[in-house]
Coordinates of C-alpha atoms and ligand atoms in Angstrom, one line a residue:
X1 CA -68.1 -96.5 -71.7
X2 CA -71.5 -94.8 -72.4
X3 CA -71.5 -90.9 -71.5
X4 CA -73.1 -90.2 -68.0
X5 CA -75.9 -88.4 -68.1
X6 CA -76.4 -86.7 -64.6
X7 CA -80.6 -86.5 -63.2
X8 CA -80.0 -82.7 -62.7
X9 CA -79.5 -82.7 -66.8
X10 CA -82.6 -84.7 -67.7
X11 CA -85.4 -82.6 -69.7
X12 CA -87.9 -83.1 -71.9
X13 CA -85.9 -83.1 -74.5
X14 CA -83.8 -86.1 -74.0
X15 CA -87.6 -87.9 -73.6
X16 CA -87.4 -91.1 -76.3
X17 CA -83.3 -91.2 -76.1
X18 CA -81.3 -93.4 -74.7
X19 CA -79.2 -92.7 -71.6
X20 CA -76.5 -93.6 -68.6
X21 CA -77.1 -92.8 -65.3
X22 CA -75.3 -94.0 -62.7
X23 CA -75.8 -93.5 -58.8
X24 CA -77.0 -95.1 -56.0
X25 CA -80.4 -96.9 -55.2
X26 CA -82.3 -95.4 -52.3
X27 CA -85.5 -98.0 -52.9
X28 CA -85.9 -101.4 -54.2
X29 CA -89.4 -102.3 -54.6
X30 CA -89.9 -106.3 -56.7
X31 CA -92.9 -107.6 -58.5
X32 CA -93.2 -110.4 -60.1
X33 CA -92.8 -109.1 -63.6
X34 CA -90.7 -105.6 -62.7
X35 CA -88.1 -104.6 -60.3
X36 CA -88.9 -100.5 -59.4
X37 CA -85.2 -99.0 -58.3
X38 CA -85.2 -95.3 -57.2
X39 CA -81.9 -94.0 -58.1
X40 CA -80.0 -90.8 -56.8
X41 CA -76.9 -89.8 -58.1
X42 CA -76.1 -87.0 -55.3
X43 CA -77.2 -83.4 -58.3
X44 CA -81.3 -83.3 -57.8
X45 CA -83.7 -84.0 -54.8
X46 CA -86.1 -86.4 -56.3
X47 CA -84.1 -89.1 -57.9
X48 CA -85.7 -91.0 -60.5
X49 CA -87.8 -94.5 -61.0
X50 CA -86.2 -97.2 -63.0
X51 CA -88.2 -100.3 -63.9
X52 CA -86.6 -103.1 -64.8
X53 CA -88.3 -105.9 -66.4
X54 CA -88.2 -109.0 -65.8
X55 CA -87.1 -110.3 -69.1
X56 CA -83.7 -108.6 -68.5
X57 CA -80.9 -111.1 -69.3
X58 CA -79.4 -110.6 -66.0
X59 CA -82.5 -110.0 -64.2
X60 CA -82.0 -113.0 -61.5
X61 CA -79.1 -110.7 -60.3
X62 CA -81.1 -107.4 -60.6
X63 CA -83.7 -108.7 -58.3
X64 CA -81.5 -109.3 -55.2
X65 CA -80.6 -105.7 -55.6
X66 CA -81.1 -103.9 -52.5
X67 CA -81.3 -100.1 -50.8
X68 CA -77.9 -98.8 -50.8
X69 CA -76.2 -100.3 -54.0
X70 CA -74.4 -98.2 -56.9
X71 CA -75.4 -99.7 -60.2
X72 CA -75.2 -98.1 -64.1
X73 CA -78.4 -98.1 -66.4
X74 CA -78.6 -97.8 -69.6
X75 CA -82.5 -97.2 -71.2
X76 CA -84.7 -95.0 -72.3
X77 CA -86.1 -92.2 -71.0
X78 CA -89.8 -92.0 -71.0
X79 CA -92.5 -90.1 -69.7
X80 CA -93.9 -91.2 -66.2
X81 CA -97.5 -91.6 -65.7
X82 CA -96.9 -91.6 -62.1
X83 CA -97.6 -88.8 -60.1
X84 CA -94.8 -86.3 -58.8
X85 CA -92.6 -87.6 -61.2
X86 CA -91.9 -86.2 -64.6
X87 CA -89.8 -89.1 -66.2
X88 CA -88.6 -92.6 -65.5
X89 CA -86.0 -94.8 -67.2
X90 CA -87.3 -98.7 -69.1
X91 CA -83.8 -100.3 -68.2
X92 CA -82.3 -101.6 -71.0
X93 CA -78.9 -102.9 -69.2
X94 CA -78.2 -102.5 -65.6
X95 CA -74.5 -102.7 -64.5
X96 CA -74.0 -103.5 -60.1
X97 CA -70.8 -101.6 -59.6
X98 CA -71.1 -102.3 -55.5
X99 CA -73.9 -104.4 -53.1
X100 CA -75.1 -103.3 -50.0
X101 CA -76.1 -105.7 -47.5
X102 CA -79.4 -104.6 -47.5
X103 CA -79.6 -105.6 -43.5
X104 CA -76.6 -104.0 -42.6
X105 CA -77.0 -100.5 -44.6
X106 CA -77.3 -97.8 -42.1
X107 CA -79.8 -96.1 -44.0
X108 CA -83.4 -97.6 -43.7
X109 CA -86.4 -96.2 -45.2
X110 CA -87.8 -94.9 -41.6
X111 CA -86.6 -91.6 -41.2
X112 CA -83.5 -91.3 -38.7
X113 CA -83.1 -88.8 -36.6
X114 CA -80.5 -85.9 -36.6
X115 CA -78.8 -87.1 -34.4
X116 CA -78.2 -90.5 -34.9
X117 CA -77.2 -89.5 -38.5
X118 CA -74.4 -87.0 -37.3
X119 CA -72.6 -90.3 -36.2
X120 CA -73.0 -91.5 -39.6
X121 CA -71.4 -88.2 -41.0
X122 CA -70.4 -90.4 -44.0
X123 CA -73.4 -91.7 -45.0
X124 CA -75.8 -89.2 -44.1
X125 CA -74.4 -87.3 -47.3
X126 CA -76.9 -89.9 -49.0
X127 CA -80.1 -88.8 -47.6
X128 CA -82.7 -86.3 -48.9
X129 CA -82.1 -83.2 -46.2
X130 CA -78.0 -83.3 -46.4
X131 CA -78.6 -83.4 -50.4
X132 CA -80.0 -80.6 -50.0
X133 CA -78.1 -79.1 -47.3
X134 CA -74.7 -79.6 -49.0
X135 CA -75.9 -78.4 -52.9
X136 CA -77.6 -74.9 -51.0
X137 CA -73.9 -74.6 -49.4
X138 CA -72.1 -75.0 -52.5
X139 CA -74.2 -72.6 -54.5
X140 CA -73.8 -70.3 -51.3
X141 CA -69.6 -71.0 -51.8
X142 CA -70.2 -69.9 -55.4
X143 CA -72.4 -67.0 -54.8
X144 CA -70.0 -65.6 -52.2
X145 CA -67.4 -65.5 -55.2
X146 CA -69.2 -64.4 -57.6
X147 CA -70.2 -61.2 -55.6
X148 CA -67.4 -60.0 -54.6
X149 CA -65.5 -61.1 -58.2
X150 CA -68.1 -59.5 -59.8
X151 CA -67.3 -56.3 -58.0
X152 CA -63.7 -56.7 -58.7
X153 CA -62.5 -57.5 -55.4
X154 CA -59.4 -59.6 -55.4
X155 CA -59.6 -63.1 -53.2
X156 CA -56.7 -63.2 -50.7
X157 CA -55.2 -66.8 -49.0
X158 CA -54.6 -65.7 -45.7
X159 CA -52.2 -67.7 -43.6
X160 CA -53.9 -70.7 -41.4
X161 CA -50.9 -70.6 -39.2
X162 CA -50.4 -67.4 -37.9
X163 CA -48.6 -65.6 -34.7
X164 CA -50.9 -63.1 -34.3
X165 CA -53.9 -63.4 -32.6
X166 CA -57.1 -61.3 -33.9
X167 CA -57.2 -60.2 -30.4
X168 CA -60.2 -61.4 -28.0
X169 CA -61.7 -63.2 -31.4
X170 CA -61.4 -66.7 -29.6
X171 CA -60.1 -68.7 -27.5
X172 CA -57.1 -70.5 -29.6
X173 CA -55.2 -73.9 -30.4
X174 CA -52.0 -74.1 -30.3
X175 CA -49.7 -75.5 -33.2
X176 CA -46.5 -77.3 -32.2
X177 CA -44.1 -80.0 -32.9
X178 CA -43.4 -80.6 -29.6
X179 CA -44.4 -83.6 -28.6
X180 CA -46.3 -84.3 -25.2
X181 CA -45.3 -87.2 -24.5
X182 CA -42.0 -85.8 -23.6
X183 CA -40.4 -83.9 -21.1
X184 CA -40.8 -80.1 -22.6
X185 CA -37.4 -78.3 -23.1
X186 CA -37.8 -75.6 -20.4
X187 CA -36.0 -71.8 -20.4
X188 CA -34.3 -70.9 -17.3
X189 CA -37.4 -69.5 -16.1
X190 CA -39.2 -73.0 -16.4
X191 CA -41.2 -71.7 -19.0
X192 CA -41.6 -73.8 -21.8
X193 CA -39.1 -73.1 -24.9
X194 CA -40.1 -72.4 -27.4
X195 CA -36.8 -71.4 -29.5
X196 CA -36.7 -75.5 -29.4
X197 CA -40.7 -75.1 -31.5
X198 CA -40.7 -75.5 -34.9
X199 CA -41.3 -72.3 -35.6
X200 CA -39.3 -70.8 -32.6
X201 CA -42.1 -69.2 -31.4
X202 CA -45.3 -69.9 -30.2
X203 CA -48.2 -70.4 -33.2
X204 CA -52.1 -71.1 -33.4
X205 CA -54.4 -71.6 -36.1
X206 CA -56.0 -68.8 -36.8
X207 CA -58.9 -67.5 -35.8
X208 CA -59.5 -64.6 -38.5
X209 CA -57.7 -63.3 -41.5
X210 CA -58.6 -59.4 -40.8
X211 CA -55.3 -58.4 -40.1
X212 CA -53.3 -60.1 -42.9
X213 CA -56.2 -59.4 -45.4
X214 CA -56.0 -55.3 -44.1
X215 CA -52.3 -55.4 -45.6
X216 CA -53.8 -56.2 -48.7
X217 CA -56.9 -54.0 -48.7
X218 CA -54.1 -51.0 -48.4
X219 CA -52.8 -52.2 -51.4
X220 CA -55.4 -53.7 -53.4
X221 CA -58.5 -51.7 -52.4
X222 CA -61.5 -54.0 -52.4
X223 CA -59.9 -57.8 -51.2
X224 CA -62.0 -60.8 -49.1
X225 CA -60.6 -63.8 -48.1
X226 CA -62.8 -67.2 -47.6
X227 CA -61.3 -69.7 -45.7
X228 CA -61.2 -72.0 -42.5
X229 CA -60.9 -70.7 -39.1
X230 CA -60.5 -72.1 -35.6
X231 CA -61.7 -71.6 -32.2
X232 CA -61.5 -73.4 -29.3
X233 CA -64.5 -71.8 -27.3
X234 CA -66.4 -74.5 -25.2
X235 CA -69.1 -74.1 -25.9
X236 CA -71.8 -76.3 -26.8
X237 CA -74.4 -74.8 -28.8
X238 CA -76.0 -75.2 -31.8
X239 CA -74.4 -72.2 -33.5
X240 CA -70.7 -72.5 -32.7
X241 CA -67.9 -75.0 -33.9
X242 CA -64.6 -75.7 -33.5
X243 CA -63.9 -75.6 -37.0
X244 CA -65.9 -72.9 -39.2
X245 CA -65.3 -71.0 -42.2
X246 CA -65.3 -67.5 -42.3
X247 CA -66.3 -64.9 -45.6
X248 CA -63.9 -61.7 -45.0
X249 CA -64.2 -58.3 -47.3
X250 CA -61.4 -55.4 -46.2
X251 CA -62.4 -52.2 -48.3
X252 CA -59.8 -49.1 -48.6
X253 CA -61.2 -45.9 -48.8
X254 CA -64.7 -47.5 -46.8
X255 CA -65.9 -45.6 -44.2
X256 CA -68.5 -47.8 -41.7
X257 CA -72.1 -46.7 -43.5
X258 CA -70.7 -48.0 -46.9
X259 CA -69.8 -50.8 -45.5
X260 CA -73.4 -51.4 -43.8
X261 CA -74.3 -51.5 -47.2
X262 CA -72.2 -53.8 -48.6
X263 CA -73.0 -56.1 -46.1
X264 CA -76.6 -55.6 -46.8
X265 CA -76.3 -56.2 -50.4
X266 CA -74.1 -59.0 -50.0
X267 CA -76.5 -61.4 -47.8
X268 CA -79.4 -60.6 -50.3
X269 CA -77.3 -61.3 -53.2
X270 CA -76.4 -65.0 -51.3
X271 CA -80.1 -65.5 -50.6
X272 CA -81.4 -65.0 -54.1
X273 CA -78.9 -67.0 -55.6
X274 CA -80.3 -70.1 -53.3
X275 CA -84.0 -68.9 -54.5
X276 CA -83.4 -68.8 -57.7
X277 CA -81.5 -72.6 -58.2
X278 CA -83.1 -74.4 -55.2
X279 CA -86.8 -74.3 -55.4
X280 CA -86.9 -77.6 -55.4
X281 CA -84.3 -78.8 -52.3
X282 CA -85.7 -75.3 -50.4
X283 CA -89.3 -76.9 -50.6
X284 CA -88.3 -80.1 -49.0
X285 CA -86.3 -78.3 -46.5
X286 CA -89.2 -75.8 -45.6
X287 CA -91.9 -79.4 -45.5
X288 CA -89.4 -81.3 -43.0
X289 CA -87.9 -78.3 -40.3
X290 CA -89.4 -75.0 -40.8
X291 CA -92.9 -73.5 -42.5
X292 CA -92.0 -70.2 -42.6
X293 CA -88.6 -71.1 -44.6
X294 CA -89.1 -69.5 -48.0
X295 CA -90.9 -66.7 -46.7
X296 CA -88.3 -65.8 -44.1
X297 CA -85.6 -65.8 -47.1
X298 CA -88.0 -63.9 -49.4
X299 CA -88.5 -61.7 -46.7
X300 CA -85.0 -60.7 -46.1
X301 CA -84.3 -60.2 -49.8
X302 CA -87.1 -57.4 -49.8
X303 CA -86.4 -56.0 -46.9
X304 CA -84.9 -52.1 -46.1
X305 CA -82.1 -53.4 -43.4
X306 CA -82.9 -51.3 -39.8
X307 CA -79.5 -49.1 -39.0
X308 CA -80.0 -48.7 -34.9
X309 CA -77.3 -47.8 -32.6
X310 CA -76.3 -50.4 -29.9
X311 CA -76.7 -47.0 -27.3
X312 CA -80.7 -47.3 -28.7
X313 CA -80.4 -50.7 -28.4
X314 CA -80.2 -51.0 -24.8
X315 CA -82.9 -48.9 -24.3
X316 CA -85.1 -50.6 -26.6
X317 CA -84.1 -53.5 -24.8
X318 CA -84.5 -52.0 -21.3
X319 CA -88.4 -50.8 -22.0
X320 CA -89.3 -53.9 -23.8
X321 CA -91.6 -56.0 -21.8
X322 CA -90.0 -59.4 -22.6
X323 CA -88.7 -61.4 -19.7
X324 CA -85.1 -62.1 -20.8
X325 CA -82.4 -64.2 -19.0
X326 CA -79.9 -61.7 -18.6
X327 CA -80.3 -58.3 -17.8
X328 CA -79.4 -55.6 -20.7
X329 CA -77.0 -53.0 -19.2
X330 CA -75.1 -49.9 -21.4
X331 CA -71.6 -51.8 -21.6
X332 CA -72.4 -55.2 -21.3
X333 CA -72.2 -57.4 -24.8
X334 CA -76.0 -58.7 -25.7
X335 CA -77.3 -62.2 -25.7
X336 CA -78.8 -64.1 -28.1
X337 CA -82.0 -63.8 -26.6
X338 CA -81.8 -59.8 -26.9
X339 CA -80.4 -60.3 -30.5
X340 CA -83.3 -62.1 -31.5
X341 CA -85.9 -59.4 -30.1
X342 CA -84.5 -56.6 -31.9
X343 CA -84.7 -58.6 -35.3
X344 CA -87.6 -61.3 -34.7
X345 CA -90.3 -58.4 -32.2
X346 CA -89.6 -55.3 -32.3
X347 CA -88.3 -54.4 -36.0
X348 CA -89.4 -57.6 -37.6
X349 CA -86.6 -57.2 -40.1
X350 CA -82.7 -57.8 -40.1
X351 CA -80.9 -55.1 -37.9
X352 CA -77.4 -53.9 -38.4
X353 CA -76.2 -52.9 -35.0
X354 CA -73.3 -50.0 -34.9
X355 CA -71.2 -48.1 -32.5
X356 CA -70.4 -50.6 -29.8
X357 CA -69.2 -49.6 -26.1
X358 CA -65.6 -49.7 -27.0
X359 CA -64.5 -51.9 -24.0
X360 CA -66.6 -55.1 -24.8
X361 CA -64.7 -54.9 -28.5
X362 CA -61.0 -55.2 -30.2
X363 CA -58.5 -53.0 -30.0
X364 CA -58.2 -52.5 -33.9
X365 CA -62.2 -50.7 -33.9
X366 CA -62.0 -47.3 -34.8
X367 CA -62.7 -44.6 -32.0
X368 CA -65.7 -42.7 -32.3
X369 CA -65.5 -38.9 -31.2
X370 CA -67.1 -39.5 -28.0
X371 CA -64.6 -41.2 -26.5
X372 CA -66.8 -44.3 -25.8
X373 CA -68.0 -46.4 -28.1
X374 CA -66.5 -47.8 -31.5
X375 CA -67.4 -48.0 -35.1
X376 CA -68.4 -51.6 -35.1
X377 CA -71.4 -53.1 -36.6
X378 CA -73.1 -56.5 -36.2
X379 CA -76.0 -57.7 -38.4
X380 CA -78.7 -59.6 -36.3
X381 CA -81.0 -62.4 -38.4
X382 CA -84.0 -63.6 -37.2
X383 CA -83.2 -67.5 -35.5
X384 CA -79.5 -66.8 -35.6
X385 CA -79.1 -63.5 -34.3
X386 CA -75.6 -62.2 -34.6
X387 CA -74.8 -63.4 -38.4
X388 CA -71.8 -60.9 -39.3
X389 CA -69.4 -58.9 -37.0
X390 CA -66.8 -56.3 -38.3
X391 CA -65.9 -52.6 -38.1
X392 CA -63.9 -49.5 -39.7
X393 CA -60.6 -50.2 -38.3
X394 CA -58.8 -47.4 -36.3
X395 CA -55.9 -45.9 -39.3
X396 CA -54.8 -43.5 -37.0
X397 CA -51.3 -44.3 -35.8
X398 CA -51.3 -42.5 -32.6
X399 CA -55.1 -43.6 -31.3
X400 CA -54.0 -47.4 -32.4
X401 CA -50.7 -46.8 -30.1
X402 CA -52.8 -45.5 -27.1
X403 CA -55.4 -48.3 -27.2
X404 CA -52.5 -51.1 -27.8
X405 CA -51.0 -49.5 -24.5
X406 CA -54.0 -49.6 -22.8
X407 CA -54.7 -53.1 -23.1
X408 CA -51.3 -54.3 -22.6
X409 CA -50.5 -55.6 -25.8
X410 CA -47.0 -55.5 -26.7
X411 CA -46.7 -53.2 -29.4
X412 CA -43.6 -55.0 -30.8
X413 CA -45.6 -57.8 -32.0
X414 CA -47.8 -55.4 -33.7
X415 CA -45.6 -53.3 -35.3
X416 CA -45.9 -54.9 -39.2
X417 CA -50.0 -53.8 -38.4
X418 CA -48.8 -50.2 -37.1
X419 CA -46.6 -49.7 -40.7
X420 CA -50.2 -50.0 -42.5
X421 CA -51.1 -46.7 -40.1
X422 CA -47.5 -45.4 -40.6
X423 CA -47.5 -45.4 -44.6
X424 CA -50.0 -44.0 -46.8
X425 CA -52.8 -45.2 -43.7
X426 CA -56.7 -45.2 -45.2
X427 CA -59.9 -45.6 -43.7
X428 CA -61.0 -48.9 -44.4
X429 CA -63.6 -51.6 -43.2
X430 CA -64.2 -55.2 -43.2
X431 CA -66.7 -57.8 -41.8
X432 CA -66.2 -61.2 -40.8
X433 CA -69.4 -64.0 -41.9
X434 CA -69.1 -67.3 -40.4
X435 CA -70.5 -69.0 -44.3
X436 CA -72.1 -72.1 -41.5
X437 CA -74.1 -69.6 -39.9
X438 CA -75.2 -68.2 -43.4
X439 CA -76.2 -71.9 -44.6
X440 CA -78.1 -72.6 -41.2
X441 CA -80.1 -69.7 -42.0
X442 CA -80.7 -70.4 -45.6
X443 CA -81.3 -73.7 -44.8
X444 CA -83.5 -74.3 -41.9
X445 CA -81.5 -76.5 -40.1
X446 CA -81.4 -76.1 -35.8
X447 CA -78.1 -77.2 -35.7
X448 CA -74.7 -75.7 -37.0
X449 CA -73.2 -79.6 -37.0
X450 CA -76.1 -80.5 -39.5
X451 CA -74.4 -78.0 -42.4
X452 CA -70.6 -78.8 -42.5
X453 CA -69.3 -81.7 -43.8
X454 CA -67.6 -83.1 -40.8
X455 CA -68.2 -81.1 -37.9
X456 CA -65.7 -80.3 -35.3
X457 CA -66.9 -79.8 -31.7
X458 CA -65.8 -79.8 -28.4
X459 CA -65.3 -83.7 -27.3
X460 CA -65.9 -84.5 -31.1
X461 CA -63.3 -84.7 -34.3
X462 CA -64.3 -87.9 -36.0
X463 CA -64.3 -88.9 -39.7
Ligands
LIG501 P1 -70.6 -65.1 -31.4 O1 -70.9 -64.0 -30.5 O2 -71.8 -65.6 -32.1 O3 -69.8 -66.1 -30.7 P2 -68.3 -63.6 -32.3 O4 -68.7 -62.3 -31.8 O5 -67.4 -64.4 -31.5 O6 -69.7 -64.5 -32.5 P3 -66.8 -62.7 -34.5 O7 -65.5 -62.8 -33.9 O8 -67.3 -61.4 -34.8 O9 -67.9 -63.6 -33.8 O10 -66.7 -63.6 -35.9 C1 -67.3 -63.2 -37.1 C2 -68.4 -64.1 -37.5 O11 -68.0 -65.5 -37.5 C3 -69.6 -64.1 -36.6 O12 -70.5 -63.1 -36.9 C4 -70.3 -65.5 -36.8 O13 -71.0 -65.4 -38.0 C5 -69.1 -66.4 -37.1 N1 -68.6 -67.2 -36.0 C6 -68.0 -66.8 -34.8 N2 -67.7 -67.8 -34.0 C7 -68.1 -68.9 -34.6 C8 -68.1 -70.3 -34.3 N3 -67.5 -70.8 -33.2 N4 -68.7 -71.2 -35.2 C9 -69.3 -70.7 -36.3 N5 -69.3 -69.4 -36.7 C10 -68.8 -68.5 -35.9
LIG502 MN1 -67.7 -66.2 -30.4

């Protein structure tokens, strides 16, 4: 079997030699002396003409090719004369590994819309914009990593099953093997029982991995964990899911400024990384959904990130002469709408939110000295609005107690958190990215469904 040569590896170099590619054909275009096939193999944006004479052997066979077929060809390849291509292949041999009904094959050449291709969650893999979608998230995956390796953080596998819940994070699902479709085993107070669960106990997936990953920040240092979370908010927009994965650093010895910083550094570091390999799938991206798209992203990576207090927030907020939806009041969480003011109007450059009212946030935030607000932070981009949560946690014992009492929350449950307070406690800080939220941004798209492989939505798990 010939070596396969992949269309992100061609160069000049390889012009005059003799190679395999092998991928799928995305045109078929017949003369009477040529067949043109455009093939894609998935690694570039613009895949690559093949012509195919018709003094091919087999070439009966290659002409009843049609859109949507995986094939192997072997020729050389040459310089295009075309324009807005730089090579082509003269086949040599072409191999058909699978046909595609060309009438049936979901994929025509019109365009489709959005939409219609999120029911075809399968296929849609194969067409120019989730290309390109799906290569900017995996160098995004691998830029996240790199960052935080090359800072010597250690990466931590938090538990996806868990029994504590990152209070008021989400609403949750529930894990169990008891089956619904039977009567429940009951306690005596017709509760159901759960000593008769799996687990004994009740258990959700998780909706963070904060309070694992601080155990290991207070004994590690500088720690992150990047994995699935869950959430089963309803709610229907085009920047939540179901389903979602989540970037989070926990920093020992961190008070909230540094970590401001970090998280400042850390979303320019991701957005060069897709600037410098991606010229090519960020152009095509930038032509279909959104103009502004490489400037925006250059933008950010140049830009001094605004520090403003969520106190001047509000009264920013409250002088501004926008008409907004809901009112801003000291206390109340903002909206979207006010999120994207502060960032898109009136600073015209990411904002990094801090010192929250501390009743609208967790109970792990760390109490500021006047007795009201929190050291929390939330960075705000322009189109997404919130794009990172997180906080210095509270390390001292006593405060953590109070606030845990104050709540309600049984401190029992929390009382393997409460040892990290009890022995040796730190300040430390972490933030929480949602990484969907980070490729929307990076990549243009409207919708949060359009930039996860499978998206998982209220009313919606399929594939
Ligand atoms: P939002 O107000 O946007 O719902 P949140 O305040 O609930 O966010 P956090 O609990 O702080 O979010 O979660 C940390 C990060 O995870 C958020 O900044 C966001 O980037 C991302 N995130 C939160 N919920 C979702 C979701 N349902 N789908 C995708 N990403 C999410
Ligand atoms: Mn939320």
């Amino acid at each position: 079997m010939s070596q396969r040569t992949r269309l992100a590896a061609l160069s000049s170099a390889l012009v005059g030699q003799e190679i395999c590619l092998r991928g799928w054909l995305r045109t078929v275009r017949n003369s009477k002396k040529f067949s043109f096939l455009n093939l894609n193999d998935g690694s570039t944006q613009s895949g690559i003409q093949i012509i195919a004479d018709a003094e091919l052997p087999d070439y009966e066979e290659i002409a009843k090719l049609t859109t949507g077929s995986a094939v192997e060809v072997i020729g050389q390849l040459v310089e295009s004369p075309g324009k807005g291509q730089a090579f082509e292949v003269q086949a040599q041999q072409i191999r058909i590994y699978g046909r595609s009904p060309g009438e049936d094959y979901p994929l025509q050449k019109k365009g489709h819309t959005l939409e219609f291709l999120r029911e075809i969650a399968h296929l849609r893999l194969r067409t120019n914009t989730f290309g390109a979608v799906f290569r900017i998230r995996n160098t995004l995956a691998d830029a996240v990593h790199r960052f935080f390796q090359e800072r010597g953080f250690l990466y931590i596998h938090t538990p996806i099953i868990t029994a504590s819940d990152t209070e008021g994070a989400g609403a949750l699902f529930q894990v169990t093997t008891l089956s619904l479709d039977q009567r429940l085993p009951l306690t005596a107070q017709g509760k159901p029982d759960y000593s008769a669960d799996f687990f004994g106990r009740p258990v959700f997936l998780t909706v963070s991995g904060q309070l694992n990953v601080e155990a290991f920040a207070c004994s590690f240092g500088d720690v992150y964990t990047f994995g699935p979370t869950f959430r089963a908010e309803n709610s229907n927009t085009s920047r939540h899911l179901a389903e979602f994965w989540m970037i989070e650093p926990e920093v020992a010895f961190c008070e909230l400024s540094d970590l401001v910083q970090l998280a400042a550094d850390f979303l320019k570091f991701l957005l060069s990384s897709c600037l410098e390999r991606h010229s090519e799938d960020l152009a095509f991206l930038q032509k279909m959904y959104d103009p502004e798209l490489c400037a925006t992203l250059e933008h950010i990576v140049s830009s001094e990130f605004q520090t403003v207090s969520y106190t001047e927030a509000v009264d920013i907020l409250q002088q501004s002469e926008q008409p907004f939806e809901f009112a801003v009041e000291w206390g109340a969480d903002l909206q979207s709408e006010h999120e994207r003011y502060l960032t898109e109007q009136h600073y015209g450059c990411p904002v990094v939110l801090i010192d929250y009212p501390r009743d609208i946030k967790s109970f792990y935030m760390k109490q500021n000295p006047d007795d009201r607000t929190v050291a929390a932070m939330d960075v705000l981009f322009p189109r997404i609005g919130e794009i990172i949560g997180g906080s210095q946690r509270e390390d001292n014992l006593e405060q953590l107690q109070k606030r845990l009492r104050e709540l309600d929350l049984p401190e029992e449950e929390y009382g393997w958190y409460l040892d990290l307070r009890r022995y040796g406690s730190v300040p430390h800080s972490g933030f929480g990215l949602g990484f969907e939220r980070i490729v929307q941004f990076v990549t243009g798209m409207k919708n949060i469904r359009d930039v996860i492989p499978f998206p998982r939505v209220p009313g919606h798990a399929d594939f």
